[in-house]
Short mmCIF file of C-alpha atoms in Angstrom, two decimals:
data_model
loop_
_atom_site.label_atom_id
_atom_site.label_comp_id
_atom_site.label_asym_id
_atom_site.label_seq_id
_atom_site.Cartn_x
_atom_site.Cartn_y
_atom_site.Cartn_z
CA MET A 1 0.10 0.00 0.06
CA VAL A 2 1.72 3.17 -1.23
CA PRO A 3 0.45 6.07 0.78
CA HIS A 4 -1.61 8.73 -1.28
CA LEU A 5 0.84 11.17 -2.70
CA ILE A 6 -0.74 14.65 -3.33
CA THR A 7 2.05 15.66 -5.71
CA ALA A 8 1.45 14.55 -9.34
CA LEU A 9 2.44 11.08 -9.87
CA THR A 10 4.19 12.15 -13.00
CA GLY A 11 6.58 14.36 -10.99
CA PRO A 12 10.33 14.31 -10.83
CA ILE A 13 10.31 11.76 -7.94
CA ASN A 14 9.17 9.18 -10.45
CA GLU A 15 12.07 9.93 -12.70
CA LEU A 16 14.45 9.28 -9.73
CA GLU A 17 12.47 6.01 -9.02
CA GLN A 18 12.83 4.94 -12.61
CA ARG A 19 16.64 5.85 -12.65
CA ILE A 20 16.97 3.73 -9.43
CA LEU A 21 15.11 0.77 -10.80
CA ASP A 22 16.98 0.80 -14.17
CA SER A 23 20.31 0.95 -12.27
CA MET A 24 19.48 -1.81 -9.76
CA PRO A 25 22.22 -4.16 -10.78
CA ALA A 26 24.90 -1.36 -10.73
CA ILE A 27 23.46 -0.11 -7.28
CA GLU A 28 23.68 -3.59 -5.66
CA ARG A 29 27.33 -4.22 -6.84
CA TRP A 30 28.27 -0.62 -5.68
CA PHE A 31 26.74 -1.46 -2.18
CA ARG A 32 28.41 -4.91 -2.19
CA LEU A 33 31.93 -3.35 -2.99
CA GLU A 34 31.26 -0.65 -0.23
CA TRP A 35 30.57 -3.37 2.43
CA MET A 36 33.74 -5.17 1.46
CA GLU A 37 35.64 -1.98 2.68
CA HIS A 38 33.50 -0.69 5.41
CA THR A 39 31.50 -2.34 8.38
CA PRO A 40 27.75 -1.47 8.57
CA PRO A 41 26.44 -0.31 11.82
CA PHE A 42 24.97 -3.34 13.72
CA TYR A 43 21.38 -1.86 13.33
CA CYS A 44 19.84 1.43 12.50
CA SER A 45 16.70 3.19 11.38
CA VAL A 46 16.41 6.10 8.90
CA ASP A 47 13.80 8.80 8.78
CA ILE A 48 13.07 9.63 5.14
CA ARG A 49 11.21 12.53 3.48
CA ASN A 50 9.55 12.39 0.25
CA ALA A 51 8.90 15.87 -1.22
CA GLY A 52 7.81 14.77 -4.66
CA PHE A 53 10.95 16.52 -6.16
CA LYS A 54 13.48 15.07 -3.78
CA LEU A 55 13.84 12.07 -1.49
CA ALA A 56 16.32 12.45 1.35
CA PRO A 57 17.07 11.10 4.79
CA VAL A 58 16.62 13.54 7.60
CA ASP A 59 17.79 11.44 10.63
CA THR A 60 19.75 8.31 11.15
CA ASN A 61 19.31 6.62 14.51
CA LEU A 62 22.04 3.98 15.54
CA PHE A 63 20.05 2.70 18.55
CA PRO A 64 16.59 2.22 16.99
CA GLY A 65 13.47 1.70 19.07
CA GLY A 66 10.18 0.99 17.49
CA TRP A 67 10.91 -2.55 16.44
CA ASN A 68 7.51 -3.44 17.59
CA ASN A 69 5.92 -1.46 14.75
CA LEU A 70 7.32 -3.91 12.33
CA THR A 71 4.78 -6.47 11.09
CA ARG A 72 5.03 -10.16 11.77
CA ASP A 73 5.59 -10.57 8.04
CA MET A 74 8.78 -8.77 8.38
CA LEU A 75 10.18 -10.75 11.23
CA PRO A 76 11.80 -13.47 9.04
CA LEU A 77 13.87 -10.84 7.22
CA ALA A 78 14.95 -9.39 10.71
CA VAL A 79 15.85 -12.91 11.99
CA GLN A 80 17.93 -13.70 8.92
CA ALA A 81 19.72 -10.48 9.34
CA ALA A 82 20.32 -10.98 12.96
CA MET A 83 21.79 -14.35 12.22
CA ALA A 84 24.13 -12.76 9.60
CA ALA A 85 25.12 -10.01 11.82
CA ILE A 86 25.90 -12.24 14.85
CA GLU A 87 27.69 -14.84 12.63
CA LYS A 88 30.03 -12.10 11.50
CA ILE A 89 30.92 -10.87 15.01
CA CYS A 90 30.80 -13.91 17.25
CA PRO A 91 29.87 -17.11 15.45
CA GLU A 92 29.90 -19.21 18.62
CA ALA A 93 27.62 -16.78 20.40
CA ARG A 94 25.04 -18.34 22.78
CA ASN A 95 24.07 -15.66 25.32
CA LEU A 96 23.01 -12.12 24.30
CA LEU A 97 22.41 -9.31 26.75
CA VAL A 98 20.25 -6.43 25.68
CA ILE A 99 20.63 -3.12 27.54
CA PRO A 100 17.64 -0.87 27.15
CA GLU A 101 16.94 2.80 27.89
CA ASN A 102 16.47 3.74 31.52
CA HIS A 103 12.93 4.97 31.29
CA THR A 104 11.72 1.68 32.55
CA ARG A 105 8.01 2.37 32.70
CA ASN A 106 7.49 3.43 29.01
CA THR A 107 5.37 0.37 27.84
CA PHE A 108 5.66 1.33 24.05
CA TYR A 109 9.36 1.36 24.31
CA LEU A 110 9.48 -1.94 26.35
CA ALA A 111 7.34 -3.55 23.57
CA ASN A 112 10.26 -2.58 21.18
CA VAL A 113 12.59 -4.43 23.64
CA VAL A 114 10.47 -7.46 23.69
CA GLN A 115 10.47 -7.54 19.89
CA LEU A 116 14.37 -7.41 19.80
CA GLN A 117 14.41 -10.20 22.32
CA ARG A 118 12.02 -12.15 20.08
CA ILE A 119 14.07 -11.54 16.94
CA PHE A 120 17.48 -12.61 18.65
CA HIS A 121 15.79 -15.71 20.38
CA MET A 122 14.58 -16.92 16.88
CA ALA A 123 18.25 -16.19 15.57
CA GLY A 124 19.22 -18.82 18.05
CA LEU A 125 20.45 -17.07 21.13
CA ASN A 126 19.53 -16.92 24.80
CA VAL A 127 18.47 -13.42 25.35
CA ARG A 128 17.91 -11.56 28.59
CA ILE A 129 17.35 -7.79 29.34
CA GLY A 130 20.05 -6.15 31.72
CA SER A 131 19.20 -2.75 33.04
CA ILE A 132 21.83 -0.13 33.98
CA SER A 133 19.07 2.09 35.67
CA PRO A 134 19.77 2.71 39.28
CA GLU A 135 16.05 2.08 39.98
CA VAL A 136 16.32 -1.65 38.86
CA LYS A 137 17.86 -3.26 42.05
CA VAL A 138 16.07 -6.71 41.61
CA PRO A 139 14.50 -8.49 38.68
CA THR A 140 11.38 -6.60 37.68
CA THR A 141 8.56 -7.96 35.62
CA ILE A 142 6.58 -5.40 33.73
CA SER A 143 3.10 -6.32 32.09
CA LEU A 144 2.51 -4.67 28.66
CA PRO A 145 -0.71 -3.62 27.04
CA THR A 146 -0.06 -6.23 24.41
CA GLY A 147 -0.53 -8.98 27.00
CA GLU A 148 3.24 -9.79 27.00
CA SER A 149 5.61 -9.04 29.94
CA ILE A 150 9.22 -8.18 30.18
CA THR A 151 11.72 -8.85 32.95
CA LEU A 152 14.29 -6.43 33.61
CA GLU A 153 17.34 -7.61 35.52
CA PRO A 154 20.21 -5.38 37.23
CA VAL A 155 23.41 -5.79 35.42
CA VAL A 156 26.27 -7.30 37.29
CA GLY A 157 29.88 -6.05 36.49
CA THR A 158 32.83 -8.33 37.21
CA LYS A 159 36.46 -7.69 36.12
CA ARG A 160 36.36 -6.92 32.38
CA ARG A 161 32.87 -8.50 31.97
CA LEU A 162 29.27 -7.58 32.20
CA GLY A 163 26.34 -9.79 32.68
CA LEU A 164 23.51 -10.76 35.15
CA LYS A 165 23.42 -13.18 38.13
CA ASP A 166 24.08 -16.67 36.54
CA PHE A 167 24.20 -15.20 32.94
CA ASP A 168 27.50 -14.58 31.18
CA PRO A 169 26.95 -13.08 27.69
CA CYS A 170 29.62 -13.07 24.90
CA THR A 171 27.68 -10.19 23.20
CA ILE A 172 25.89 -7.08 24.64
CA LEU A 173 23.39 -5.20 22.51
CA LEU A 174 22.93 -1.56 23.47
CA ASN A 175 19.37 -0.18 22.80
CA ASN A 176 20.29 2.85 24.94
CA ASP A 177 21.71 5.92 22.97
CA LEU A 178 23.89 7.08 25.95
CA SER A 179 22.65 10.67 25.66
CA ALA A 180 23.99 11.27 29.22
CA GLY A 181 27.28 9.63 28.56
CA ALA A 182 28.80 6.22 28.69
CA PRO A 183 28.46 4.82 32.23
CA GLY A 184 31.85 3.40 33.39
CA ILE A 185 30.35 -0.15 33.76
CA LEU A 186 30.27 -0.27 29.89
CA GLU A 187 33.98 0.66 29.37
CA ASP A 188 36.86 -1.57 29.17
CA LEU A 189 34.91 -4.61 28.23
CA HIS A 190 37.91 -6.31 26.38
CA GLU A 191 36.66 -9.85 26.39
CA GLN A 192 32.99 -9.12 25.24
CA TYR A 193 31.47 -7.58 22.15
CA LEU A 194 29.59 -4.30 22.68
CA LEU A 195 27.25 -3.45 19.89
CA PRO A 196 27.05 -0.60 18.71
CA PRO A 197 30.19 0.65 19.96
CA LEU A 198 30.28 3.37 22.81
CA HIS A 199 31.21 6.05 20.25
CA ALA A 200 28.01 5.53 18.47
CA GLY A 201 26.24 7.09 21.51
CA TRP A 202 25.19 10.70 21.56
CA SER A 203 27.74 11.64 24.08
CA VAL A 204 30.24 11.29 21.12
CA ARG A 205 28.13 11.40 18.03
CA ARG A 206 27.16 14.50 16.16
CA LYS A 207 24.54 14.93 13.26
CA SER A 208 26.73 17.33 11.28
CA ASN A 209 29.56 14.48 11.11
CA HIS A 210 26.79 12.12 9.91
CA PHE A 211 25.52 14.44 7.17
CA ARG A 212 29.07 15.34 6.18
CA SER A 213 29.66 11.69 5.66
CA TYR A 214 26.32 11.44 3.76
CA GLU A 215 27.19 14.26 1.54
CA GLU A 216 30.36 12.39 0.41
CA VAL A 217 28.21 9.17 -0.15
CA SER A 218 25.60 11.11 -2.08
CA LYS A 219 28.09 12.64 -4.40
CA ARG A 220 29.55 9.27 -5.24
CA PHE A 221 26.22 7.76 -5.70
CA GLY A 222 24.94 10.60 -7.75
CA LYS A 223 27.90 9.99 -10.07
CA LEU A 224 27.07 6.33 -10.31
CA LEU A 225 23.43 7.19 -11.42
CA GLY A 226 24.12 10.46 -13.19
CA ILE A 227 21.85 12.47 -10.97
CA ASP A 228 22.36 15.76 -8.96
CA PRO A 229 23.21 14.74 -5.51
CA TRP A 230 20.89 17.42 -4.18
CA LEU A 231 17.99 15.19 -5.25
CA ILE A 232 18.86 12.63 -2.43
CA HIS A 233 20.79 14.97 -0.10
CA PRO A 234 19.71 17.77 2.42
CA LEU A 235 21.96 20.61 2.50
CA PHE A 236 23.22 21.68 5.90
CA SER A 237 25.62 23.53 8.00
CA HIS A 238 26.80 23.62 11.59
CA CYS A 239 26.62 26.29 14.15
CA GLY A 240 28.43 26.03 17.58
CA GLU A 241 28.55 28.20 20.67
CA VAL A 242 24.65 28.73 20.81
CA ASP A 243 22.85 29.26 24.15
CA PHE A 244 19.12 29.44 23.53
CA THR A 245 18.29 29.88 27.20
CA VAL A 246 20.11 33.30 27.38
CA GLY A 247 20.07 34.08 23.61
CA ALA A 248 23.71 33.86 23.04
CA GLY A 249 25.11 33.04 19.39
CA MET A 250 21.83 33.90 17.81
CA ASP A 251 23.37 36.32 15.25
CA ALA A 252 25.70 33.54 14.05
CA LEU A 253 22.79 31.25 13.84
CA ALA A 254 20.64 33.69 12.07
CA ALA A 255 23.47 34.10 9.42
CA GLN A 256 23.68 30.35 8.94
CA VAL A 257 19.95 29.99 8.42
CA ASP A 258 19.89 32.86 5.87
CA GLY A 259 22.91 31.43 4.06
CA LEU A 260 21.25 27.93 3.71
CA LEU A 261 17.86 29.37 2.78
CA THR A 262 19.69 31.28 0.01
CA LYS A 263 21.21 28.01 -1.42
CA VAL A 264 17.98 26.26 -1.19
CA ARG A 265 16.12 29.09 -3.08
CA ARG A 266 18.81 28.69 -5.72
CA LYS A 267 18.15 25.06 -6.09
CA TYR A 268 14.45 25.52 -6.17
CA LYS A 269 14.72 28.08 -8.97
CA GLU A 270 16.98 25.85 -10.85
CA TYR A 271 14.36 23.06 -10.74
CA GLY A 272 11.24 25.15 -11.16
CA ILE A 273 9.89 24.43 -7.62
CA HIS A 274 7.44 27.00 -6.31
CA GLU A 275 7.37 25.88 -2.66
CA LYS A 276 8.62 28.17 0.12
CA PRO A 277 12.01 26.86 1.44
CA PHE A 278 12.63 26.30 5.10
CA VAL A 279 15.27 24.87 7.45
CA VAL A 280 15.17 22.82 10.40
CA VAL A 281 17.43 23.76 13.30
CA LYS A 282 18.26 20.66 15.34
CA ALA A 283 20.53 19.94 18.40
CA ASP A 284 23.58 18.49 16.93
CA ASN A 285 23.42 15.60 19.44
CA GLY A 286 19.75 15.54 19.74
CA THR A 287 17.35 12.59 19.87
CA TYR A 288 13.83 11.57 20.49
CA GLY A 289 12.60 14.35 18.33
CA MET A 290 13.70 16.88 21.09
CA GLY A 291 15.57 20.14 20.27
CA ILE A 292 14.14 20.69 16.90
CA MET A 293 12.41 23.83 15.27
CA THR A 294 11.43 24.81 11.81
CA VAL A 295 12.52 28.21 10.51
CA ARG A 296 11.35 29.91 7.32
CA ASP A 297 13.03 33.30 7.75
CA ALA A 298 16.10 34.14 9.72
CA LYS A 299 14.19 36.97 11.37
CA GLU A 300 11.99 34.45 13.26
CA LEU A 301 15.18 33.78 15.49
CA GLN A 302 14.93 37.27 16.94
CA ASP A 303 11.53 36.68 18.31
CA LEU A 304 11.68 33.24 19.99
CA ASN A 305 9.50 33.13 22.97
CA ARG A 306 10.69 31.73 26.32
CA ARG A 307 8.97 28.53 25.80
CA THR A 308 10.73 27.76 22.42
CA ARG A 309 14.06 28.96 23.98
CA ASN A 310 13.77 26.44 26.75
CA LYS A 311 12.62 23.64 24.35
CA MET A 312 15.60 24.22 22.23
CA GLY A 313 18.00 24.63 25.14
CA VAL A 314 17.92 21.21 26.57
CA VAL A 315 17.49 17.72 25.09
CA LYS A 316 17.10 14.17 26.45
CA ASP A 317 18.56 13.52 29.88
CA GLY A 318 18.78 17.24 30.57
CA GLN A 319 21.70 17.72 28.24
CA ALA A 320 22.39 21.38 27.28
CA VAL A 321 22.41 22.26 23.73
CA HIS A 322 25.44 24.38 22.46
CA ASP A 323 25.79 23.01 19.03
CA VAL A 324 23.14 22.88 16.30
CA ILE A 325 22.85 21.60 12.87
CA VAL A 326 20.89 23.80 10.35
CA GLN A 327 19.49 21.31 7.83
CA GLU A 328 17.60 22.09 4.66
CA GLY A 329 13.83 21.21 5.29
CA VAL A 330 12.51 18.53 3.17
CA LEU A 331 8.62 18.54 2.71
CA THR A 332 6.91 15.47 3.04
CA TYR A 333 3.91 15.00 0.62
CA GLU A 334 2.93 11.66 1.68
CA ARG A 335 -0.40 11.01 3.35
CA MET A 336 -1.86 8.16 5.32
CA HIS A 337 -5.28 8.32 6.61
CA ASP A 338 -5.42 12.17 5.76
CA ALA A 339 -2.34 12.70 8.03
CA VAL A 340 1.13 13.84 7.06
CA ALA A 341 3.41 10.79 6.94
CA GLU A 342 7.19 9.94 6.50
CA PRO A 343 8.64 6.50 5.95
CA VAL A 344 11.12 5.08 8.51
CA VAL A 345 13.26 2.33 7.21
CA TYR A 346 14.79 -0.36 9.48
CA MET A 347 18.04 -2.22 8.92
CA MET A 348 20.29 -4.80 10.54
CA ASP A 349 23.77 -5.56 9.31
CA ARG A 350 23.63 -4.39 5.65
CA TYR A 351 20.00 -5.51 5.10
CA VAL A 352 16.68 -3.64 4.95
CA VAL A 353 14.34 -5.60 7.15
CA GLY A 354 11.18 -3.47 7.10
CA GLY A 355 9.70 -0.17 8.03
CA PHE A 356 6.61 1.82 8.78
CA TYR A 357 5.03 5.29 8.34
CA ARG A 358 5.22 7.76 11.13
CA ILE A 359 2.12 9.81 10.82
CA HIS A 360 0.95 12.85 12.59
CA ALA A 361 -2.49 14.39 12.06
CA GLU A 362 -1.73 17.81 13.78
CA ARG A 363 1.52 18.48 11.94
CA GLY A 364 2.23 20.17 8.64
CA THR A 365 4.23 19.06 5.65
CA ASP A 366 7.14 21.13 6.79
CA GLU A 367 7.12 20.13 10.38
CA ASN A 368 8.77 17.46 12.48
CA LEU A 369 6.53 14.37 12.93
CA ASN A 370 8.66 12.81 15.67
CA ALA A 371 6.55 14.48 18.40
CA PRO A 372 3.81 13.67 20.94
CA GLY A 373 0.70 12.66 19.04
CA ALA A 374 2.62 10.61 16.35
CA SER A 375 1.45 7.19 15.44
CA PHE A 376 2.71 4.35 13.31
CA VAL A 377 1.26 2.39 10.35
CA PRO A 378 3.22 -0.58 9.22
CA LEU A 379 4.37 -0.68 5.68
CA ALA A 380 1.90 -3.26 4.25
CA PHE A 381 2.05 -4.80 0.72
CA GLU A 382 -0.79 -6.18 -1.42
CA HIS A 383 1.67 -8.90 -2.54
CA SER A 384 3.82 -11.14 -0.30
CA THR A 385 6.88 -10.22 -2.06
CA HIS A 386 9.20 -7.38 -1.00
CA LEU A 387 11.10 -7.55 -4.14
CA PRO A 388 11.08 -4.69 -6.57
CA GLN A 389 8.98 -5.06 -9.73
CA PRO A 390 10.91 -3.94 -12.90
CA GLY A 391 8.61 -2.89 -15.81
CA VAL A 392 5.96 -1.49 -13.43
CA LYS A 393 5.44 2.17 -14.09
CA PRO A 394 7.00 4.57 -11.32
CA GLY A 395 4.79 5.38 -8.52
CA ALA A 396 2.51 2.44 -9.12
CA SER A 397 4.14 -0.28 -7.17
CA ALA A 398 4.60 -0.49 -3.41
CA PRO A 399 7.64 -2.75 -3.51
CA ASN A 400 9.31 -0.34 -6.07
CA ARG A 401 8.66 2.84 -3.99
CA PHE A 402 9.92 0.79 -0.91
CA TYR A 403 13.07 -0.40 -2.87
CA MET A 404 13.77 3.20 -3.49
CA TYR A 405 13.34 4.09 0.20
CA GLY A 406 15.57 1.10 1.03
CA VAL A 407 18.39 2.54 -1.35
CA ILE A 408 18.24 5.88 0.25
CA ALA A 409 18.27 4.38 3.76
CA ARG A 410 21.29 2.24 2.90
CA LEU A 411 23.06 5.21 1.68
CA ALA A 412 22.48 6.67 5.16
CA MET A 413 23.54 3.56 6.78
CA LEU A 414 26.79 3.56 4.74
CA ALA A 415 27.35 7.25 5.90
CA ALA A 416 27.14 5.97 9.37
CA SER A 417 29.64 3.44 8.85
CA TYR A 418 31.99 6.22 7.48
CA GLU A 419 31.09 8.33 10.42
CA LEU A 420 31.87 5.65 13.02
CA GLU A 421 35.23 4.89 11.38
CA ALA A 422 36.14 8.60 11.53
CA THR A 423 35.12 8.88 15.23
CA ASP A 424 36.55 5.37 16.41
CA PRO A 425 38.99 6.25 19.36
CA ASP A 426 40.80 2.86 18.72
CA ALA A 427 41.34 3.36 14.95
CA GLU A 428 44.90 3.53 13.81
CA VAL A 429 45.78 6.82 12.19
CA TYR A 430 48.11 6.78 9.24
CA GLU A 431 50.04 9.96 8.40
#
């Protein structure tokens, strides 16, 4: 089921879809060669926006929640990908410890952890959930609205190892984005595999680094396909030394916003696009849809009210915002049930395993949808196959559209692998 697109189905996005479908063998070979050189993140999800004239990732999450939003039909793909990922890292793995976020009472989030537990159990592992939250002092079972339950157990640290009482894992899977920093208990685990690595957490990671890597990937991919990389890449800039709470650094931010809007206007003129450009200002290390605002004119920054300043000044776990990424806003002209929608694609190892639409009835086409009130609609297909269908006209086939989403998502995943290599504290540096 492709969502209703209010842009004309003869628009440029279908030219891009056709180019991608026609180039499928070359694209798959290109990815294959890239993965020979680079290690994909263990898992990730990518938010994609389809403006009708461009299709681009706007966020890449290396500790994805929301696995519970994948349909049962998608589970076999996830299980196979989990098998491949574990086999590569620790073929003899028997026990897997999953470390979730600390907000232990969010039942929607915990349903996601249960789904991860199910996927890795079906991949042939004993899976238990170990909490690093100071609140979890004894094994705690929580009932979920789905009728399932989850047991959180306090982690136990011994010399160079982490586990639970009577449970010694060879692999630890983080589903905690470490916004407040990496706790010492996770450091110096030289005899266990920690996935993703600590430097993938938001205490180290920056969105501007990711999109710098994505810009490089999109240029190379654009050359492969013979397209303008802008069609798959949101322009961006970085602005540091901002303090929203006291209004410091706002002139520098306004200059960055103005400069980026000028570049986007130039592109819109080049392509005959009559929309009003906008940018999205985000905390450079933000997550959970926090620390985000839409700006259509740099002058708007002079008149921010106290509520907006406070909202922008602090993100998850009370982390203060001093660096922001200014990103070209990508409209989303997708609709599900009369609500604005954006696809979110899920991957494990180098494989696309599924996705869903994030929809928000109270948000506009130029606003962030990752906000209270959002809901999720699984990507459903009329046919059982997830494979693209060559020969079907662009815009008419759900698998074709999803293949295109998957290509863009994998480009973002490849950018994440570049980014993690560049920020790896253990990487050898060659002069």
